[in-house]
CSV table of C-alpha atoms and ligand atoms in Angstrom, one decimal:
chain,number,residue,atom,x,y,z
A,1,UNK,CA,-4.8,-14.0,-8.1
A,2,UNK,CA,-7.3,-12.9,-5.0
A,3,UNK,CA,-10.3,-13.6,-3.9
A,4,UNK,CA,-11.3,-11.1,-1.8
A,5,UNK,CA,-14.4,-11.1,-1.7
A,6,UNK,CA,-16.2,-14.1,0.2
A,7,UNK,CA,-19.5,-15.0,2.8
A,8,UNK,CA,-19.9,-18.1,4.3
A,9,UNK,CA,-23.3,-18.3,4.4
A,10,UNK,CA,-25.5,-18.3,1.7
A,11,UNK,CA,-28.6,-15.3,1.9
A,12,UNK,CA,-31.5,-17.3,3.6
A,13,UNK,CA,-30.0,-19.6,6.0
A,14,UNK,CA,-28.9,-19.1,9.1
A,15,UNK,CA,-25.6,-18.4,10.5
A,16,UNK,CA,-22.9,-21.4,11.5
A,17,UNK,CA,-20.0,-21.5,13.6
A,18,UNK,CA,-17.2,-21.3,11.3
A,19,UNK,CA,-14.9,-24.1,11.6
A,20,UNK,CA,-11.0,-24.1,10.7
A,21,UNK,CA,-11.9,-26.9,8.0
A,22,UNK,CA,-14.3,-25.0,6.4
A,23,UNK,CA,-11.1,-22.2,6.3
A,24,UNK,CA,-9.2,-24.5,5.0
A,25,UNK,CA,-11.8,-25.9,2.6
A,26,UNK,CA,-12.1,-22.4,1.0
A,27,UNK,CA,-8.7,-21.7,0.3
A,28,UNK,CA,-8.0,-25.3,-0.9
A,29,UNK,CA,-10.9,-23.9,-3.5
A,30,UNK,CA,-9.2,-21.2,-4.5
A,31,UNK,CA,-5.7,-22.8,-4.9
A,32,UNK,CA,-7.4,-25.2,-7.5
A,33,UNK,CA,-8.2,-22.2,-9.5
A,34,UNK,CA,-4.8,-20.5,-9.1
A,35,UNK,CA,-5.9,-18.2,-6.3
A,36,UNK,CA,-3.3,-17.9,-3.7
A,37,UNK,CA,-5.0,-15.5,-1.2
A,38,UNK,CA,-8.4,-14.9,0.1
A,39,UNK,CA,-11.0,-12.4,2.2
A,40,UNK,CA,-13.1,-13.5,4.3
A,41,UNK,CA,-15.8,-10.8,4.3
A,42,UNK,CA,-19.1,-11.2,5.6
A,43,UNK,CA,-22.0,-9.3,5.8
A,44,UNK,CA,-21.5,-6.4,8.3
A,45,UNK,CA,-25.7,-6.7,8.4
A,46,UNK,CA,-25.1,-10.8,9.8
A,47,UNK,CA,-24.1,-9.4,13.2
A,48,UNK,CA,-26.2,-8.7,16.0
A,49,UNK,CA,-23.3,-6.1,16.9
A,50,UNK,CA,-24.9,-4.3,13.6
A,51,UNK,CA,-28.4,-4.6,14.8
A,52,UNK,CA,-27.4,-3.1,18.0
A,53,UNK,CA,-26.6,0.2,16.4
A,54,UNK,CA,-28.2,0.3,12.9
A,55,UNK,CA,-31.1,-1.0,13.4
A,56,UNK,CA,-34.0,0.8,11.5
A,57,UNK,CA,-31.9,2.9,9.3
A,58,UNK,CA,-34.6,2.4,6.7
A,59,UNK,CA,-37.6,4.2,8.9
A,60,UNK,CA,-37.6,7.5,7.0
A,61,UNK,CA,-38.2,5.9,3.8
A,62,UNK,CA,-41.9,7.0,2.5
A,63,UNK,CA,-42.6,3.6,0.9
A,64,UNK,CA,-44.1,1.3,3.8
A,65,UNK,CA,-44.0,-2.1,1.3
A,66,UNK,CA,-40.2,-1.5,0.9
A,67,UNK,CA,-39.9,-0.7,4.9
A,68,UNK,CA,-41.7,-4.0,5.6
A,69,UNK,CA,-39.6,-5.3,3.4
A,70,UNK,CA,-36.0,-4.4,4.5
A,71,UNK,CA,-37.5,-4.8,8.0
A,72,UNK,CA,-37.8,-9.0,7.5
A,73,UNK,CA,-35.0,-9.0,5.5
A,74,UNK,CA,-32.6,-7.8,8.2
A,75,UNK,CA,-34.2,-9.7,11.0
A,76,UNK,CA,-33.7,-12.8,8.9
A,77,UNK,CA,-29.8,-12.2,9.2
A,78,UNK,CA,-29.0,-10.1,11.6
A,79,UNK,CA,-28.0,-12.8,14.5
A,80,UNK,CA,-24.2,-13.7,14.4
A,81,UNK,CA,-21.7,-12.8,16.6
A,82,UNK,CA,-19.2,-10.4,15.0
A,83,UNK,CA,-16.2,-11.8,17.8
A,84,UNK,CA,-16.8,-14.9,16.9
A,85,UNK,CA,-16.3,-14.6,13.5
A,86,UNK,CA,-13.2,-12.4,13.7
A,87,UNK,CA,-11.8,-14.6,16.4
A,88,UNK,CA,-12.5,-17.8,13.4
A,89,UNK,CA,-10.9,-15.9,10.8
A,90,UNK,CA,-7.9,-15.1,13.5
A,91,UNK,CA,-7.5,-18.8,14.0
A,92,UNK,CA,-7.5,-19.8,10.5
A,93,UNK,CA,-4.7,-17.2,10.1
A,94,UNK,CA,-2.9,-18.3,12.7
A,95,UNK,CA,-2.9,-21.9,11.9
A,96,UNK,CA,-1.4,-20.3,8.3
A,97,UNK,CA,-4.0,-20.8,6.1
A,98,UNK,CA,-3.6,-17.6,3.2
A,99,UNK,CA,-6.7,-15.8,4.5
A,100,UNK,CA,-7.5,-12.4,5.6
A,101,UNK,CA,-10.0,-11.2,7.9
A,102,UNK,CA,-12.7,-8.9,6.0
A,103,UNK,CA,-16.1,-7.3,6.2
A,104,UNK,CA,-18.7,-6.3,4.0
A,105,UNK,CA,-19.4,-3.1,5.3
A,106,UNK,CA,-22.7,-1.5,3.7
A,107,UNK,CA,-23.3,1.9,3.2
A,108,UNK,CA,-25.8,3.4,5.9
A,109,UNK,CA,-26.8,6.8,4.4
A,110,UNK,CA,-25.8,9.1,6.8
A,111,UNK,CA,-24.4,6.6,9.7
A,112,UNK,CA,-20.9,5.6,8.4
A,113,UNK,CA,-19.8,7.2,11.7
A,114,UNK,CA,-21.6,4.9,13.7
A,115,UNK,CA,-20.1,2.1,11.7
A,116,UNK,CA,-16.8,3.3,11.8
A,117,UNK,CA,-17.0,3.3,15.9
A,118,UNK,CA,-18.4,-0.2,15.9
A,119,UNK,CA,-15.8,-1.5,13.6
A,120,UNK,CA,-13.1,0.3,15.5
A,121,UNK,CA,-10.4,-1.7,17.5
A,122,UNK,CA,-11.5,-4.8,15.5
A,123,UNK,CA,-8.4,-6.2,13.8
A,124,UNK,CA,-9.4,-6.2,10.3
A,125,UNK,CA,-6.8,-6.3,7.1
A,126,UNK,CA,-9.6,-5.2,4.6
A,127,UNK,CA,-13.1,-3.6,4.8
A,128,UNK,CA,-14.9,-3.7,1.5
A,129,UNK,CA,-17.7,-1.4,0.9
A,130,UNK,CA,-21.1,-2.3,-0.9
A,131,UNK,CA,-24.3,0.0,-1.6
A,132,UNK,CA,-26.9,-2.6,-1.4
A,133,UNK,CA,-29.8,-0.1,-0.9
A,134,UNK,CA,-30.8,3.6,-1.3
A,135,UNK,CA,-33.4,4.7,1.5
A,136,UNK,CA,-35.4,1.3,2.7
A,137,UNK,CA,-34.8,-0.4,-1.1
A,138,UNK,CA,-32.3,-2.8,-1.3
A,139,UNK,CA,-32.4,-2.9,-5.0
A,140,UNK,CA,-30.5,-6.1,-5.1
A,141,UNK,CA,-32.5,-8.4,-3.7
A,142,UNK,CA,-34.7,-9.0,-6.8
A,143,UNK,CA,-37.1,-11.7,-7.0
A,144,UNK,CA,-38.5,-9.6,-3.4
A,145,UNK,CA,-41.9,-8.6,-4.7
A,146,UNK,CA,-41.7,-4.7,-3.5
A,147,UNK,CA,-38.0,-4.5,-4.7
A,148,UNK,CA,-38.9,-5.6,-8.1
A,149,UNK,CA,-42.3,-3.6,-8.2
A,150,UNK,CA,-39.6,-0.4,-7.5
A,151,UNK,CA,-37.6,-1.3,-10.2
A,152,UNK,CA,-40.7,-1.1,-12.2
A,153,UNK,CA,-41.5,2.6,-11.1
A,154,UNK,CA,-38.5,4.2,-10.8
A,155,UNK,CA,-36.0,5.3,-14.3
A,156,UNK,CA,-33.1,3.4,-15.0
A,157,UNK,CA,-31.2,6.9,-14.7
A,158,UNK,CA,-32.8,8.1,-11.5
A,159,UNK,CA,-32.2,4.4,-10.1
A,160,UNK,CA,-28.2,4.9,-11.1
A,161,UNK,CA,-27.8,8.7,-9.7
A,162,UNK,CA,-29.6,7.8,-6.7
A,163,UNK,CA,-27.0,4.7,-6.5
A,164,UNK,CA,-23.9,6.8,-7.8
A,165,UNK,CA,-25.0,9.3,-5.0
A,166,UNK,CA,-24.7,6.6,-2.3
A,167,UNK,CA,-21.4,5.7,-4.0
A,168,UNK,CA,-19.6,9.1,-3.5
A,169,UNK,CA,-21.2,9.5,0.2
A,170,UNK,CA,-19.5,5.7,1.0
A,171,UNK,CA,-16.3,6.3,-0.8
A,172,UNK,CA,-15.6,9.6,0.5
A,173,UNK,CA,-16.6,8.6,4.7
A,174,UNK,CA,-13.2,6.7,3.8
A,175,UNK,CA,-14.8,3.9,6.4
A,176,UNK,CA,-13.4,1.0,3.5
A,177,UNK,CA,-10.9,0.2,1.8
A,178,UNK,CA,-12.2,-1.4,-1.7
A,179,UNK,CA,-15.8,-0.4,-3.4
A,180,UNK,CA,-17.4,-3.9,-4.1
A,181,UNK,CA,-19.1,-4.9,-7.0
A,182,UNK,CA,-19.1,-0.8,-8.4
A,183,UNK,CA,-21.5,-0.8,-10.7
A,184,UNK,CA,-24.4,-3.1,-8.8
A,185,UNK,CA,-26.8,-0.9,-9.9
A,186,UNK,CA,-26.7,-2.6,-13.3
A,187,UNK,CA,-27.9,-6.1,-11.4
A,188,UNK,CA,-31.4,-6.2,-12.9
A,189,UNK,CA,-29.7,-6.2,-15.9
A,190,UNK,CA,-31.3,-2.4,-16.9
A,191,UNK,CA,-28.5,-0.1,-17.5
A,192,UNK,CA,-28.9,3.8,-19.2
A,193,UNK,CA,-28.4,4.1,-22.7
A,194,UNK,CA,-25.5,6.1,-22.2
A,195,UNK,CA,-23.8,5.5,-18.8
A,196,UNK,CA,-20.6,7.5,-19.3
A,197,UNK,CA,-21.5,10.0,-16.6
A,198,UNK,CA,-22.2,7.6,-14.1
A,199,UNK,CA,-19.0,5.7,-14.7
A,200,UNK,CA,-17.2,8.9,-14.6
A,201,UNK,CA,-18.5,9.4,-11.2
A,202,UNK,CA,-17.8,6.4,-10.0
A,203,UNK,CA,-14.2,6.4,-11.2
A,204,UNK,CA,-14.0,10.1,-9.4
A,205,UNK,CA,-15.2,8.8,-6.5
A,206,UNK,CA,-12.6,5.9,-6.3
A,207,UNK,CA,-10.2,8.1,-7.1
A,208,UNK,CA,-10.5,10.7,-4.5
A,209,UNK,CA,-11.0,8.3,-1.6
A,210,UNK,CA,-8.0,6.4,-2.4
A,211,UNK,CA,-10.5,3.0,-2.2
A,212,UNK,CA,-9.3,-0.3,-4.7
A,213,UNK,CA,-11.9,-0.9,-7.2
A,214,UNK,CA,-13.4,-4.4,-6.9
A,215,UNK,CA,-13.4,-6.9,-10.0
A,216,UNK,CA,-16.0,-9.6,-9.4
A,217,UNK,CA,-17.4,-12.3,-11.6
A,218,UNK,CA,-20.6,-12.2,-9.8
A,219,UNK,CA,-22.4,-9.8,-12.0
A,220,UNK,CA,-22.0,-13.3,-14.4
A,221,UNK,CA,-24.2,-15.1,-12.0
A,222,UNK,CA,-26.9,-12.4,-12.3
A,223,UNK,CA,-29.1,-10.5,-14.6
A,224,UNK,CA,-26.5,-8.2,-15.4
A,225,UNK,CA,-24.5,-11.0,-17.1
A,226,UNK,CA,-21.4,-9.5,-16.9
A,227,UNK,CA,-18.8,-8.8,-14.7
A,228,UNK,CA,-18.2,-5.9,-11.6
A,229,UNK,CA,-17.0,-3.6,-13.3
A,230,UNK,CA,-18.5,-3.5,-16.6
A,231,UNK,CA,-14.9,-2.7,-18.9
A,232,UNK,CA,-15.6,1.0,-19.5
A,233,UNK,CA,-15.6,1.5,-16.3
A,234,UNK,CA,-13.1,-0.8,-15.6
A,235,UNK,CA,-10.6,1.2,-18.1
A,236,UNK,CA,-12.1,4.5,-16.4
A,237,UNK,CA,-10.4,3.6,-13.1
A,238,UNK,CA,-7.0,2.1,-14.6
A,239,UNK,CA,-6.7,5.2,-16.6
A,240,UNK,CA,-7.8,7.3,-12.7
A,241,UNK,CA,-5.3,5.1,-10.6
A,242,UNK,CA,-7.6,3.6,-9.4
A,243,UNK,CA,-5.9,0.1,-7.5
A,244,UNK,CA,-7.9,-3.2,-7.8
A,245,UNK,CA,-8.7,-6.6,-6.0
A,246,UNK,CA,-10.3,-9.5,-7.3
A,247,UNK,CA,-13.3,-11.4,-6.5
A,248,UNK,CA,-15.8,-14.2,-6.6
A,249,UNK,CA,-18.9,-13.2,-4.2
A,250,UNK,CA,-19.3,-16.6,-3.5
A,251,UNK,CA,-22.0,-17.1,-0.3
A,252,UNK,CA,-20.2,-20.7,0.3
A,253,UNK,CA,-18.2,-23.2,-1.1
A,254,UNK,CA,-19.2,-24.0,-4.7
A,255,UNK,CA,-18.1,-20.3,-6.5
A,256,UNK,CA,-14.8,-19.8,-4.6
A,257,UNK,CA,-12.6,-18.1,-7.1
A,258,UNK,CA,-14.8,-18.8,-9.8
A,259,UNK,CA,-14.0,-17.2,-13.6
A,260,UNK,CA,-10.4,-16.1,-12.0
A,261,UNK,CA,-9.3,-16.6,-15.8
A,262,UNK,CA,-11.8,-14.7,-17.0
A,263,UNK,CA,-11.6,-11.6,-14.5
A,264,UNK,CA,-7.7,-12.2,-15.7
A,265,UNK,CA,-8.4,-10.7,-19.3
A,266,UNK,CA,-10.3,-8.2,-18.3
A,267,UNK,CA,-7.9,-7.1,-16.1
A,268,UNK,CA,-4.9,-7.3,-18.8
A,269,UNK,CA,-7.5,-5.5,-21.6
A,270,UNK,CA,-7.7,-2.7,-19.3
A,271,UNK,CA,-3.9,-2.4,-18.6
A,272,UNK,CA,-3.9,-4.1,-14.7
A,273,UNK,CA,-0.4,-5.4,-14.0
A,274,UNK,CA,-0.9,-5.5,-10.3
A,275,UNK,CA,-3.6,-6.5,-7.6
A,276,UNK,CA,-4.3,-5.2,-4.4
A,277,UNK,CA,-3.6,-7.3,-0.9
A,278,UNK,CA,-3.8,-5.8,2.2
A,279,UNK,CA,-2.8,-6.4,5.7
A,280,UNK,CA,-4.0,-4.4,8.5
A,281,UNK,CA,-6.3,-1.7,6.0
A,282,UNK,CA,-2.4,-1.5,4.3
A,283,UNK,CA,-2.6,-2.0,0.6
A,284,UNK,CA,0.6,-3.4,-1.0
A,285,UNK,CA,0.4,-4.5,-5.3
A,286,UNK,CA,1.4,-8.0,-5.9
A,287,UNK,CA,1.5,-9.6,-9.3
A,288,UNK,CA,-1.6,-10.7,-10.9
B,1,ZN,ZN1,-22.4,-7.1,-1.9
B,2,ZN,ZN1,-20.9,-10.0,-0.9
């Protein structure tokens, strides 16, 4: 099993200097739980390298309570240093530690090419891409008073085409390498009645790209109360070819690898044999 999906700091506290024990402490985690490789993948948004360049991609959205509050929420994380972190990642590597070096790239509507030339000539093995926000609402972040007053006014199907759109646009900039947590719009726990066509896009857009489809237990730890992705959807990209990595989510120590048995039978009801590791953006199957 993978984890390949991991932050080390939790939303709401500031950033640390990542220390080869607290490497080591992750994938001594993971091993406990029968998880032999891991991703470290921060927040691309962390980085003042990010601010630098993205900055204020949420200035053309009409609502001003959800541009004031994207606004705090990415100046309350935007201050790491992106070299830093690669070169603590490196180390860990290089001391042999089983860890890759990852990101958590977001989508940026219309700015994946400024993402991809900031990311460029960084050595990464896996860039995982996450829609975390259409226009200035970053839909995830409930408990935010104007986030949860848009979930409120908007329809559960306009909230998952508007989400499905931002999907297709990530997955087709081919900027990543695995689509994260692919059906986050269901976090609130609201989901259409009928969500076939959505998952059909979803499982097209995976498809086409060539991206590995992300299976996370961290839709458990949320309203959604259910795994990333939900198993129609899961079965919609087995059935598409669509390759997948597992994943916890976990913003620090305490849900490294967690459910790894669970995310196990799901992957087995849907017909998953193999998981996805990578090296250098190279995908090669290895047993699950
Ligand atoms: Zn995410
Ligand atoms: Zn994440």
């Amino acid at each position: 099993m993978l984890d390949y999906h991991l932050h080390l700091w939790p939303h709401g506290t500031p950033a640390s200097q990542p220390t080869l024990d607290e490497l080591a402490a992750y994938c001594d985690a993971a091993a406990a739980q029968g998880v032999g490789e891991i991703a470290l993948t921060e927040h691309l948004f962390r980085f003042r390298q990010a601010d630098a360049v993205l900055s204020g991609f949420w200035a053309d959205d009409p609502n001003h309570e959800l541009r004031t509050s994207m606004a705090a929420y990415w100046k309350a994380h935007a201050h790491a240093d992106l070299d830093v972190y690669v070169d603590a990642v490196l180390e860990a590597k290089a001391a042999g530690l089983p860890v890759v070096l990852g990101l958590e790239v977001d989508h940026y509507a219309g700015r994946m090419d400024t993402v991809a030339a900031l990311l460029d000539g960084y050595p990464f093995d896996v860039l995982l891409g996450s829609v975390h926000w259409v226009g200035a609402w970053g839909f995830d972040q409930l408990g935010d008073p104007a986030v949860d007053a848009e979930w409120d006014a908007r329809s559960v199907e306009s909230v998952w085409d508007t989400y499905t759109d931002a999907l297709e646009e990530l997955a087709a900039s081919a900027v990543c390498d695995v689509l994260a947590h692919p059906d986050l719009a269901k976090v609130s726990g609201r989901r259409p009645a009928v969500p076939d066509e959505w998952y059909d896009r979803m499982a097209e857009a995976a498809a086409s790209s060539g991206m590995a489809a992300e299976v996370s237990s961290a839709g458990w730890r949320k309203p959604a109360a259910e795994a990333y992705p939900a198993p129609p959807l899961l079965s919609r990209f087995r059935k598409a070819g669509v390759p997948a990595t597992t994943a916890s989510d976990s913003h620090g120590l305490g849900d490294v690898a967690s459910r790894s048995a669970e995310l196990r039978a799901l992957l087995a009801d849907a017909g998953y044999e193999t998981l996805t590791s990578f090296r250098g953006r190279s995908a090669t199957q290895v047993p699950v």
